[in-house]
Amino acid sequence: MTHDRMAIAGGLTLAEAESVVASTSEGWTFRAHRKIYYPYFWFHLRYTTRTLLGNSSVRLSCLVDTRTGLTSTTDPFELERVDVNAGAVLGSRLAEDDALRIAHRYGAHAVLHKRKALVVPDVTVLERGLVHKPFWIVDGRKRRQSSFRVLVDGVTGAFHVLRH
Amino acid sequence: MNTTVLAFLVLYYVVVLGIGLWAMRRGATDDLEGYFLGGREVGPLVTALTLQSTSMSGYMFLGAGSLAYTTGYWSLWFAAGDIGGGVLNLSIIGRRMRKLSQIMGSLTSIEYLEARYPSPVTRLIAASLTVFLLAFYVLAQFIAGGKGMALVTGLEYEWALLIALAIITIYTLLGGYLAVAYTDLFQSLIMLVGVLWVLGAALVHVGGFTAANQTLAEIDPTILSIWGTGLGFEGQWGVVAGAVLVFSAGYMGWPHVVTRHMAMKRPATARLAGAYATAWNLLFVSAPYLVGILAILILPNLDDPELAIFEVAQTLLPSAVTGIVMAAIMAAIMSTADSLLLQTGSIASRDLYERFINPRASEQQMLWVSRALVLAIGVIGYLVALIEPPAVAFVVIFATSVLGSAFAPAFVCAVWWKKANTPGAIASMVTGAVTSVLWELAGLAATTTLAPVTVGLTASTVAIVVVSLATRRSSPVPTYVLAAMEETARVGPIPERLIAMSDFALEPEATEIESLLRGEEEQ
């Protein structure tokens, strides 16, 4: 069974995911064998703070991990519709309103500390939605040595070794 | 009043304001995500320099020069600790703390301590100590600002102090300081250029290091000694250890410094930024101390040794350059002061008021708590700095000693020792702070030849080890904390470069996807 999902566009192909990891590990062979879509609530927010020179507005994109509640800022991205198998999508555990509260707090913290401003910024939600980011599971192997598994961010190419 | 100096000082602020305004206008039309992502947009070089400009306070220009002027080459023990401090900090707790804080989802260092050592008491003690000591540290910046302003404008110290304090407090309250990465970068370069210019001029004036040392030896050979003028610290290795430890191990206890480890994009950035920061430190840190030593020859009868660098600049440099040096000094003071005030205000409102007094507090109420605290620090700071101003060096060394003694073992054990538990950490924080404060107040350093930071660090380390072991059955470390620590330390049969380049920000996603894969295999 497949599902229609909004995903962050411009992802890495299977070959690109393999070569990203291979470039760091001479002598190892890598095989990407599965793509998993991870859910986030995305909020595009505008923070307005008062300064000595008038109001200063900053727009900020936040991704809230819908399974752990952890938040990060993100570069602008485009979205695309994708059909994905049910087993390739992780479900959400967080309600959208809770995610928005987390994003507000995270963004306000970032703005105040970077601006060094002891003020409450006004927040406006410009855009919001549930988006999915693709991740590749890549297996690494070397002759007679135990293999390991790497998670490759299908958008940025960043990677992390998996324990499993 | 020297109008040329003042004009260049004003010009400096116009440039800083211009850069800030440009960045702000850019921000009004473009998204500034890269800016908020710190190291990614501006790279490790700018990251390192911006960090250095905010961490180097008025102490470097007043305290360091004064210490060197009064104790000679002995003062370089402090510089040695300062130069190595950054690398020590990054290598001991940097990478692991970056990972562990990410896994535990902590945004601030106080939250991180409470997550690793779960108890409201952890937060109460850590936040209270931090608020008090950061406020004390700000006092040094007020005094430094007042003295600098008095010298530049020719005003009486009382009025100059009031003006400096008002400027710092008002722009912090109004949120008007246009702090962006590029203003910090500009400030750090001005600071570097300013101090090296004074050092260069001083060296030319005295005929180079060799000639200077020969003349110093004729005045008093003990100025050249590693034991201080008059051999005042001869054989006192405990005091020497303290001088080195204050700005090396002591920095590990600074909550606003360790927060930066949590903000790093990835360990590779930390490594490169650490290298740049060390290079900057090598160029910058010893320069104020050396100018202080050379000032003994250039201005042998200074009334106030804290003004050694100011006076050397005024004596040897053209007015325009003195203006740049003054700007560097004021930049160091103001960039540190507003960071500290902001940090103190947010800890008081979030970690104390919201957490313990009014959990339903609105953002507006918390803002008022922060503002009230900043205002109170301003008023108390003014009175203290006016009635009986302590030496800038004393305030900075005292605050760093207590913070280091209270927090360094807790931060180090948080990532390196699985048996460190909540009672151990609380005992360590309290023991470290109380011991170092009492040691200082009782003047025990002179009689025992052991510096407060040496004793405080030893006592807090012993406390965390003994109490953690004694209470390991009644207060075991939670299993989720142990699992997070194991993950933090994990290095498998995996190519080294791949691990070095891994992005630990993906840790939460990796954990969730691992559990999905594991679940599928078990079915």
CSV table of N, CA, C and O in Angstrom, one decimal, chain B residues 36-146:
chain,number,residue,atom,x,y,z
B,36,PHE,N,21.5,32.0,12.0
B,36,PHE,CA,21.1,31.3,13.2
B,36,PHE,C,21.8,29.9,13.3
B,36,PHE,O,21.9,29.4,14.4
B,37,LEU,N,22.2,29.4,12.2
B,37,LEU,CA,22.9,28.1,12.2
B,37,LEU,C,24.4,28.3,12.6
B,37,LEU,O,25.1,27.3,12.6
B,38,GLY,N,24.8,29.5,12.9
B,38,GLY,CA,26.1,29.7,13.4
B,38,GLY,C,27.2,29.3,12.4
B,38,GLY,O,27.3,29.9,11.4
B,39,GLY,N,28.0,28.3,12.8
B,39,GLY,CA,29.2,28.0,12.0
B,39,GLY,C,29.0,27.6,10.5
B,39,GLY,O,29.9,27.8,9.8
B,40,ARG,N,27.8,27.2,10.2
B,40,ARG,CA,27.6,26.7,8.8
B,40,ARG,C,27.7,27.8,7.8
B,40,ARG,O,28.4,27.7,6.8
B,41,GLU,N,27.1,28.9,8.1
B,41,GLU,CA,27.0,30.0,7.2
B,41,GLU,C,28.4,30.8,7.1
B,41,GLU,O,28.9,31.1,6.1
B,42,VAL,N,28.9,31.1,8.3
B,42,VAL,CA,30.1,31.9,8.4
B,42,VAL,C,31.4,31.2,8.5
B,42,VAL,O,32.4,31.8,8.3
B,43,GLY,N,31.4,29.9,8.7
B,43,GLY,CA,32.6,29.1,8.7
B,43,GLY,C,33.3,29.1,10.0
B,43,GLY,O,33.1,30.0,10.8
B,44,PRO,N,34.2,28.2,10.2
B,44,PRO,CA,34.9,28.1,11.5
B,44,PRO,C,35.8,29.3,11.8
B,44,PRO,O,35.9,29.6,13.0
B,45,LEU,N,36.4,30.0,10.8
B,45,LEU,CA,37.2,31.1,11.1
B,45,LEU,C,36.4,32.2,11.8
B,45,LEU,O,36.8,32.7,12.9
B,46,VAL,N,35.3,32.6,11.2
B,46,VAL,CA,34.5,33.7,11.8
B,46,VAL,C,33.9,33.2,13.1
B,46,VAL,O,33.9,34.0,14.0
B,47,THR,N,33.5,32.0,13.1
B,47,THR,CA,32.9,31.4,14.4
B,47,THR,C,33.9,31.6,15.5
B,47,THR,O,33.6,32.1,16.6
B,48,ALA,N,35.2,31.2,15.2
B,48,ALA,CA,36.2,31.2,16.2
B,48,ALA,C,36.5,32.7,16.7
B,48,ALA,O,36.5,33.0,17.9
B,49,LEU,N,36.5,33.6,15.7
B,49,LEU,CA,36.8,35.0,16.1
B,49,LEU,C,35.7,35.6,16.8
B,49,LEU,O,35.9,36.4,17.8
B,50,THR,N,34.5,35.3,16.5
B,50,THR,CA,33.3,35.9,17.2
B,50,THR,C,33.3,35.4,18.6
B,50,THR,O,33.0,36.1,19.5
B,51,LEU,N,33.6,34.1,18.8
B,51,LEU,CA,33.6,33.5,20.1
B,51,LEU,C,34.7,34.2,21.0
B,51,LEU,O,34.5,34.6,22.1
B,52,GLN,N,35.9,34.5,20.4
B,52,GLN,CA,37.0,35.1,21.1
B,52,GLN,C,36.6,36.5,21.5
B,52,GLN,O,36.9,37.0,22.6
B,53,SER,N,36.0,37.2,20.6
B,53,SER,CA,35.7,38.6,20.9
B,53,SER,C,34.7,38.8,22.1
B,53,SER,O,34.8,39.7,22.8
B,54,THR,N,33.8,37.8,22.2
B,54,THR,CA,32.9,37.9,23.3
B,54,THR,C,33.5,37.4,24.6
B,54,THR,O,33.0,37.8,25.7
B,55,SER,N,34.4,36.5,24.5
B,55,SER,CA,35.0,35.9,25.8
B,55,SER,C,36.1,36.7,26.3
B,55,SER,O,36.4,36.7,27.5
B,56,MET,N,36.8,37.5,25.5
B,56,MET,CA,37.8,38.4,26.0
B,56,MET,C,37.2,39.7,26.6
B,56,MET,O,36.7,40.5,25.8
B,57,SER,N,37.3,39.9,27.9
B,57,SER,CA,36.6,41.0,28.5
B,57,SER,C,37.5,42.1,28.8
B,57,SER,O,38.7,42.1,28.3
B,58,GLY,N,37.0,43.1,29.5
B,58,GLY,CA,37.8,44.2,29.9
B,58,GLY,C,39.0,43.8,30.8
B,58,GLY,O,40.0,44.5,30.9
B,59,TYR,N,38.9,42.6,31.3
B,59,TYR,CA,40.0,42.0,32.1
B,59,TYR,C,41.3,42.1,31.3
B,59,TYR,O,42.4,42.4,31.8
B,60,MET,N,41.3,41.7,30.0
B,60,MET,CA,42.5,41.6,29.2
B,60,MET,C,43.2,43.0,29.1
B,60,MET,O,44.4,43.0,29.0
B,61,PHE,N,42.4,44.0,29.1
B,61,PHE,CA,43.0,45.4,28.9
B,61,PHE,C,43.3,46.1,30.3
B,61,PHE,O,44.2,47.0,30.3
B,62,LEU,N,42.6,45.7,31.3
B,62,LEU,CA,42.9,46.4,32.6
B,62,LEU,C,43.5,45.4,33.6
B,62,LEU,O,44.6,45.7,34.1
B,63,GLY,N,42.9,44.3,33.8
B,63,GLY,CA,43.4,43.3,34.8
B,63,GLY,C,44.7,42.7,34.4
B,63,GLY,O,45.6,42.7,35.2
B,64,ALA,N,44.8,42.3,33.2
B,64,ALA,CA,46.1,41.6,32.7
B,64,ALA,C,47.2,42.6,32.8
B,64,ALA,O,48.3,42.3,33.3
B,65,GLY,N,47.0,43.8,32.3
B,65,GLY,CA,48.1,44.8,32.3
B,65,GLY,C,48.5,45.2,33.8
B,65,GLY,O,49.7,45.3,34.1
B,66,SER,N,47.5,45.3,34.6
B,66,SER,CA,47.8,45.6,36.0
B,66,SER,C,48.5,44.5,36.7
B,66,SER,O,49.5,44.7,37.5
B,67,LEU,N,48.1,43.2,36.5
B,67,LEU,CA,48.8,42.1,37.1
B,67,LEU,C,50.3,42.1,36.6
B,67,LEU,O,51.2,41.9,37.5
B,68,ALA,N,50.5,42.3,35.3
B,68,ALA,CA,51.9,42.3,34.8
B,68,ALA,C,52.7,43.4,35.4
B,68,ALA,O,53.9,43.3,35.7
B,69,TYR,N,52.1,44.6,35.5
B,69,TYR,CA,52.8,45.8,36.0
B,69,TYR,C,53.2,45.6,37.4
B,69,TYR,O,54.3,46.0,37.8
B,70,THR,N,52.4,44.9,38.2
B,70,THR,CA,52.7,44.7,39.6
B,70,THR,C,53.5,43.4,40.0
B,70,THR,O,54.2,43.4,41.0
B,71,THR,N,53.4,42.4,39.1
B,71,THR,CA,54.1,41.1,39.5
B,71,THR,C,55.1,40.7,38.5
B,71,THR,O,55.8,39.7,38.6
B,72,GLY,N,55.2,41.4,37.3
B,72,GLY,CA,56.2,41.1,36.3
B,72,GLY,C,55.9,39.8,35.5
B,72,GLY,O,54.7,39.5,35.3
B,73,TYR,N,57.0,39.1,35.2
B,73,TYR,CA,56.8,37.9,34.3
B,73,TYR,C,55.9,36.8,34.9
B,73,TYR,O,55.4,36.0,34.2
B,74,TRP,N,55.8,36.8,36.2
B,74,TRP,CA,55.0,35.8,36.9
B,74,TRP,C,53.6,35.8,36.3
B,74,TRP,O,52.9,34.7,36.2
B,75,SER,N,53.1,37.0,35.9
B,75,SER,CA,51.7,37.1,35.4
B,75,SER,C,51.5,36.2,34.2
B,75,SER,O,50.3,35.9,33.9
B,76,LEU,N,52.5,35.8,33.5
B,76,LEU,CA,52.4,35.0,32.3
B,76,LEU,C,51.8,33.6,32.6
B,76,LEU,O,51.4,32.9,31.7
B,77,TRP,N,51.9,33.2,33.9
B,77,TRP,CA,51.3,31.9,34.2
B,77,TRP,C,49.8,32.0,33.8
B,77,TRP,O,49.2,31.0,33.4
B,78,PHE,N,49.1,33.1,34.1
B,78,PHE,CA,47.7,33.3,33.7
B,78,PHE,C,47.5,33.2,32.2
B,78,PHE,O,46.6,32.5,31.8
B,79,ALA,N,48.5,33.8,31.5
B,79,ALA,CA,48.4,33.8,30.0
B,79,ALA,C,48.5,32.3,29.5
B,79,ALA,O,47.8,31.9,28.6
B,80,ALA,N,49.4,31.6,30.2
B,80,ALA,CA,49.6,30.2,29.7
B,80,ALA,C,48.3,29.4,29.8
B,80,ALA,O,48.0,28.6,28.9
B,81,GLY,N,47.7,29.6,31.0
B,81,GLY,CA,46.4,28.8,31.1
B,81,GLY,C,45.4,29.3,30.1
B,81,GLY,O,44.6,28.5,29.6
B,82,ASP,N,45.3,30.6,29.9
B,82,ASP,CA,44.3,31.1,28.9
B,82,ASP,C,44.6,30.6,27.5
B,82,ASP,O,43.6,30.3,26.8
B,83,ILE,N,45.8,30.6,27.1
B,83,ILE,CA,46.1,30.1,25.7
B,83,ILE,C,45.7,28.6,25.6
B,83,ILE,O,45.1,28.2,24.6
B,84,GLY,N,46.0,27.8,26.6
B,84,GLY,CA,45.7,26.4,26.5
B,84,GLY,C,44.3,26.1,26.8
B,84,GLY,O,43.8,25.0,26.5
B,85,GLY,N,43.6,27.0,27.5
B,85,GLY,CA,42.2,26.8,28.0
B,85,GLY,C,41.3,26.3,26.9
B,85,GLY,O,40.5,25.4,27.1
B,86,GLY,N,41.3,27.0,25.7
B,86,GLY,CA,40.3,26.7,24.7
B,86,GLY,C,40.5,25.3,24.2
B,86,GLY,O,39.5,24.5,24.1
B,87,VAL,N,41.7,24.9,23.9
B,87,VAL,CA,42.0,23.5,23.4
B,87,VAL,C,41.6,22.5,24.4
B,87,VAL,O,40.9,21.5,24.1
B,88,LEU,N,41.9,22.8,25.7
B,88,LEU,CA,41.6,21.9,26.8
B,88,LEU,C,40.1,21.7,26.9
B,88,LEU,O,39.6,20.5,27.0
B,89,ASN,N,39.4,22.8,26.8
B,89,ASN,CA,38.0,22.8,26.9
B,89,ASN,C,37.4,21.9,25.8
B,89,ASN,O,36.5,21.1,26.1
B,90,LEU,N,37.8,22.2,24.6
B,90,LEU,CA,37.2,21.5,23.4
B,90,LEU,C,37.6,20.0,23.5
B,90,LEU,O,36.7,19.2,23.1
B,91,SER,N,38.8,19.7,23.8
B,91,SER,CA,39.2,18.3,23.8
B,91,SER,C,38.6,17.5,24.9
B,91,SER,O,38.3,16.3,24.7
B,92,ILE,N,38.5,18.1,26.1
B,92,ILE,CA,38.0,17.3,27.2
B,92,ILE,C,36.5,17.1,27.2
B,92,ILE,O,35.9,16.0,27.3
B,93,ILE,N,35.8,18.2,27.0
B,93,ILE,CA,34.3,18.1,27.1
B,93,ILE,C,33.6,18.5,25.8
B,93,ILE,O,32.4,18.1,25.6
B,94,GLY,N,34.3,19.1,24.8
B,94,GLY,CA,33.6,19.6,23.6
B,94,GLY,C,32.8,18.6,22.9
B,94,GLY,O,31.6,18.7,22.8
B,95,ARG,N,33.5,17.6,22.3
B,95,ARG,CA,32.8,16.7,21.4
B,95,ARG,C,31.7,15.9,22.1
B,95,ARG,O,30.6,15.7,21.6
B,96,ARG,N,32.1,15.3,23.2
B,96,ARG,CA,31.1,14.5,24.0
B,96,ARG,C,29.9,15.3,24.5
B,96,ARG,O,28.8,14.8,24.5
B,97,MET,N,30.2,16.5,24.9
B,97,MET,CA,29.1,17.3,25.5
B,97,MET,C,28.2,17.7,24.3
B,97,MET,O,27.0,17.7,24.5
B,98,ARG,N,28.7,18.0,23.2
B,98,ARG,CA,28.0,18.3,22.0
B,98,ARG,C,27.0,17.2,21.7
B,98,ARG,O,25.8,17.4,21.4
B,99,LYS,N,27.5,15.9,21.7
B,99,LYS,CA,26.6,14.7,21.4
B,99,LYS,C,25.6,14.5,22.5
B,99,LYS,O,24.4,14.3,22.2
B,100,LEU,N,26.1,14.5,23.8
B,100,LEU,CA,25.2,14.2,24.9
B,100,LEU,C,24.0,15.2,25.0
B,100,LEU,O,22.9,14.9,25.2
B,101,SER,N,24.4,16.5,24.8
B,101,SER,CA,23.3,17.5,25.0
B,101,SER,C,22.3,17.4,23.8
B,101,SER,O,21.1,17.6,24.0
B,102,GLN,N,22.8,17.0,22.7
B,102,GLN,CA,21.9,16.7,21.5
B,102,GLN,C,20.9,15.6,21.8
B,102,GLN,O,19.7,15.7,21.6
B,103,ILE,N,21.5,14.5,22.3
B,103,ILE,CA,20.7,13.3,22.6
B,103,ILE,C,19.6,13.6,23.7
B,103,ILE,O,18.5,13.2,23.6
B,104,MET,N,20.0,14.5,24.7
B,104,MET,CA,19.1,14.8,25.8
B,104,MET,C,18.2,16.0,25.5
B,104,MET,O,17.3,16.3,26.3
B,105,GLY,N,18.4,16.6,24.3
B,105,GLY,CA,17.6,17.7,23.9
B,105,GLY,C,17.7,18.9,24.8
B,105,GLY,O,16.7,19.7,25.0
B,106,SER,N,18.9,19.2,25.3
B,106,SER,CA,19.0,20.4,26.2
B,106,SER,C,19.4,21.6,25.4
B,106,SER,O,20.3,21.5,24.5
B,107,LEU,N,18.8,22.7,25.7
B,107,LEU,CA,19.0,23.9,25.0
B,107,LEU,C,20.1,24.8,25.6
B,107,LEU,O,20.9,25.5,25.0
B,108,THR,N,20.1,24.8,27.0
B,108,THR,CA,21.1,25.6,27.7
B,108,THR,C,21.9,24.7,28.7
B,108,THR,O,21.5,23.5,28.9
B,109,SER,N,23.0,25.3,29.2
B,109,SER,CA,23.9,24.4,30.0
B,109,SER,C,23.2,24.1,31.3
B,109,SER,O,23.5,23.0,31.9
B,110,ILE,N,22.3,24.9,31.8
B,110,ILE,CA,21.6,24.6,33.1
B,110,ILE,C,20.6,23.4,32.8
B,110,ILE,O,20.5,22.5,33.6
B,111,GLU,N,19.9,23.5,31.7
B,111,GLU,CA,19.0,22.4,31.3
B,111,GLU,C,19.8,21.1,31.2
B,111,GLU,O,19.4,20.0,31.6
B,112,TYR,N,21.0,21.2,30.6
B,112,TYR,CA,21.8,20.1,30.3
B,112,TYR,C,22.2,19.4,31.7
B,112,TYR,O,22.2,18.2,31.8
B,113,LEU,N,22.6,20.2,32.6
B,113,LEU,CA,23.0,19.7,33.9
B,113,LEU,C,21.9,19.0,34.6
B,113,LEU,O,22.0,17.9,35.2
B,114,GLU,N,20.7,19.6,34.5
B,114,GLU,CA,19.5,19.0,35.1
B,114,GLU,C,19.1,17.7,34.4
B,114,GLU,O,18.7,16.7,35.0
B,115,ALA,N,19.4,17.6,33.1
B,115,ALA,CA,19.0,16.4,32.3
B,115,ALA,C,20.0,15.3,32.7
B,115,ALA,O,19.6,14.1,32.8
B,116,ARG,N,21.3,15.6,32.8
B,116,ARG,CA,22.3,14.6,33.1
B,116,ARG,C,22.2,14.2,34.6
B,116,ARG,O,22.4,13.0,34.9
B,117,TYR,N,22.0,15.2,35.5
B,117,TYR,CA,21.8,14.9,36.9
B,117,TYR,C,20.4,15.2,37.3
B,117,TYR,O,20.2,16.3,37.9
B,118,PRO,N,19.4,14.3,37.0
B,118,PRO,CA,18.0,14.7,37.2
B,118,PRO,C,17.6,15.1,38.6
B,118,PRO,O,17.6,14.2,39.4
B,119,SER,N,17.3,16.3,38.8
B,119,SER,CA,16.7,16.8,40.1
B,119,SER,C,16.5,18.3,40.0
B,119,SER,O,17.4,19.0,39.4
B,120,PRO,N,15.4,18.8,40.6
B,120,PRO,CA,15.2,20.2,40.6
B,120,PRO,C,16.3,21.0,41.4
B,120,PRO,O,16.6,22.1,41.1
B,121,VAL,N,16.8,20.2,42.3
B,121,VAL,CA,17.9,20.9,43.2
B,121,VAL,C,19.1,21.2,42.3
B,121,VAL,O,19.8,22.2,42.5
B,122,THR,N,19.4,20.3,41.3
B,122,THR,CA,20.6,20.6,40.4
B,122,THR,C,20.4,21.9,39.8
B,122,THR,O,21.3,22.8,39.7
B,123,ARG,N,19.2,22.1,39.2
B,123,ARG,CA,18.9,23.4,38.5
B,123,ARG,C,18.9,24.6,39.5
B,123,ARG,O,19.5,25.6,39.1
B,124,LEU,N,18.3,24.4,40.7
B,124,LEU,CA,18.2,25.5,41.6
B,124,LEU,C,19.7,26.0,42.0
B,124,LEU,O,20.0,27.2,42.0
B,125,ILE,N,20.5,25.0,42.3
B,125,ILE,CA,21.9,25.4,42.7
B,125,ILE,C,22.7,26.0,41.6
B,125,ILE,O,23.3,27.0,41.7
B,126,ALA,N,22.6,25.3,40.4
B,126,ALA,CA,23.4,25.7,39.3
B,126,ALA,C,22.9,27.1,38.8
B,126,ALA,O,23.8,28.0,38.6
B,127,ALA,N,21.6,27.3,38.8
B,127,ALA,CA,21.1,28.6,38.3
B,127,ALA,C,21.4,29.8,39.3
B,127,ALA,O,21.9,30.8,38.9
B,128,SER,N,21.3,29.5,40.6
B,128,SER,CA,21.5,30.5,41.6
B,128,SER,C,23.0,30.9,41.6
B,128,SER,O,23.3,32.1,41.6
B,129,LEU,N,23.9,29.9,41.6
B,129,LEU,CA,25.3,30.2,41.6
B,129,LEU,C,25.7,31.0,40.3
B,129,LEU,O,26.4,32.0,40.4
B,130,THR,N,25.1,30.6,39.2
B,130,THR,CA,25.5,31.3,37.9
B,130,THR,C,25.0,32.7,37.9
B,130,THR,O,25.8,33.6,37.5
B,131,VAL,N,23.8,33.0,38.4
B,131,VAL,CA,23.2,34.3,38.4
B,131,VAL,C,24.1,35.2,39.3
B,131,VAL,O,24.5,36.3,38.9
B,132,PHE,N,24.4,34.7,40.5
B,132,PHE,CA,25.2,35.6,41.4
B,132,PHE,C,26.6,35.9,40.8
B,132,PHE,O,27.1,37.0,40.8
B,133,LEU,N,27.3,34.8,40.3
B,133,LEU,CA,28.7,35.0,39.9
B,133,LEU,C,28.8,35.8,38.5
B,133,LEU,O,29.7,36.6,38.3
B,134,LEU,N,27.8,35.6,37.7
B,134,LEU,CA,27.9,36.4,36.4
B,134,LEU,C,27.6,37.8,36.7
B,134,LEU,O,28.2,38.7,36.1
B,135,ALA,N,26.7,38.1,37.7
B,135,ALA,CA,26.5,39.5,38.1
B,135,ALA,C,27.7,40.1,38.6
B,135,ALA,O,28.1,41.3,38.4
B,136,PHE,N,28.4,39.3,39.4
B,136,PHE,CA,29.7,39.8,40.0
B,136,PHE,C,30.7,40.1,38.9
B,136,PHE,O,31.5,41.1,38.9
B,137,TYR,N,30.7,39.2,37.9
B,137,TYR,CA,31.7,39.4,36.8
B,137,TYR,C,31.4,40.7,36.0
B,137,TYR,O,32.3,41.4,35.5
B,138,VAL,N,30.1,41.0,35.9
B,138,VAL,CA,29.7,42.2,35.1
B,138,VAL,C,30.2,43.4,35.8
B,138,VAL,O,30.6,44.4,35.2
B,139,LEU,N,30.3,43.3,37.2
B,139,LEU,CA,30.8,44.4,37.9
B,139,LEU,C,32.2,44.9,37.4
B,139,LEU,O,32.5,46.1,37.3
B,140,ALA,N,33.0,43.9,37.1
B,140,ALA,CA,34.4,44.2,36.6
B,140,ALA,C,34.3,44.9,35.3
B,140,ALA,O,35.1,45.8,35.0
B,141,GLN,N,33.3,44.6,34.5
B,141,GLN,CA,33.1,45.3,33.2
B,141,GLN,C,32.7,46.7,33.4
B,141,GLN,O,33.1,47.6,32.7
B,142,PHE,N,31.8,47.0,34.4
B,142,PHE,CA,31.4,48.3,34.7
B,142,PHE,C,32.6,49.2,35.1
B,142,PHE,O,32.8,50.3,34.7
B,143,ILE,N,33.4,48.6,36.0
B,143,ILE,CA,34.5,49.4,36.5
B,143,ILE,C,35.5,49.7,35.4
B,143,ILE,O,36.0,50.8,35.2
B,144,ALA,N,35.8,48.6,34.6
B,144,ALA,CA,36.7,48.8,33.4
B,144,ALA,C,36.1,49.9,32.5
B,144,ALA,O,36.8,50.8,32.0
B,145,GLY,N,34.8,49.8,32.2
B,145,GLY,CA,34.2,50.8,31.3
B,145,GLY,C,34.3,52.2,31.9
B,145,GLY,O,34.6,53.2,31.2
B,146,GLY,N,34.0,52.4,33.2
B,146,GLY,CA,34.1,53.7,33.8
B,146,GLY,C,35.5,54.3,33.8
B,146,GLY,O,35.7,55.4,33.4
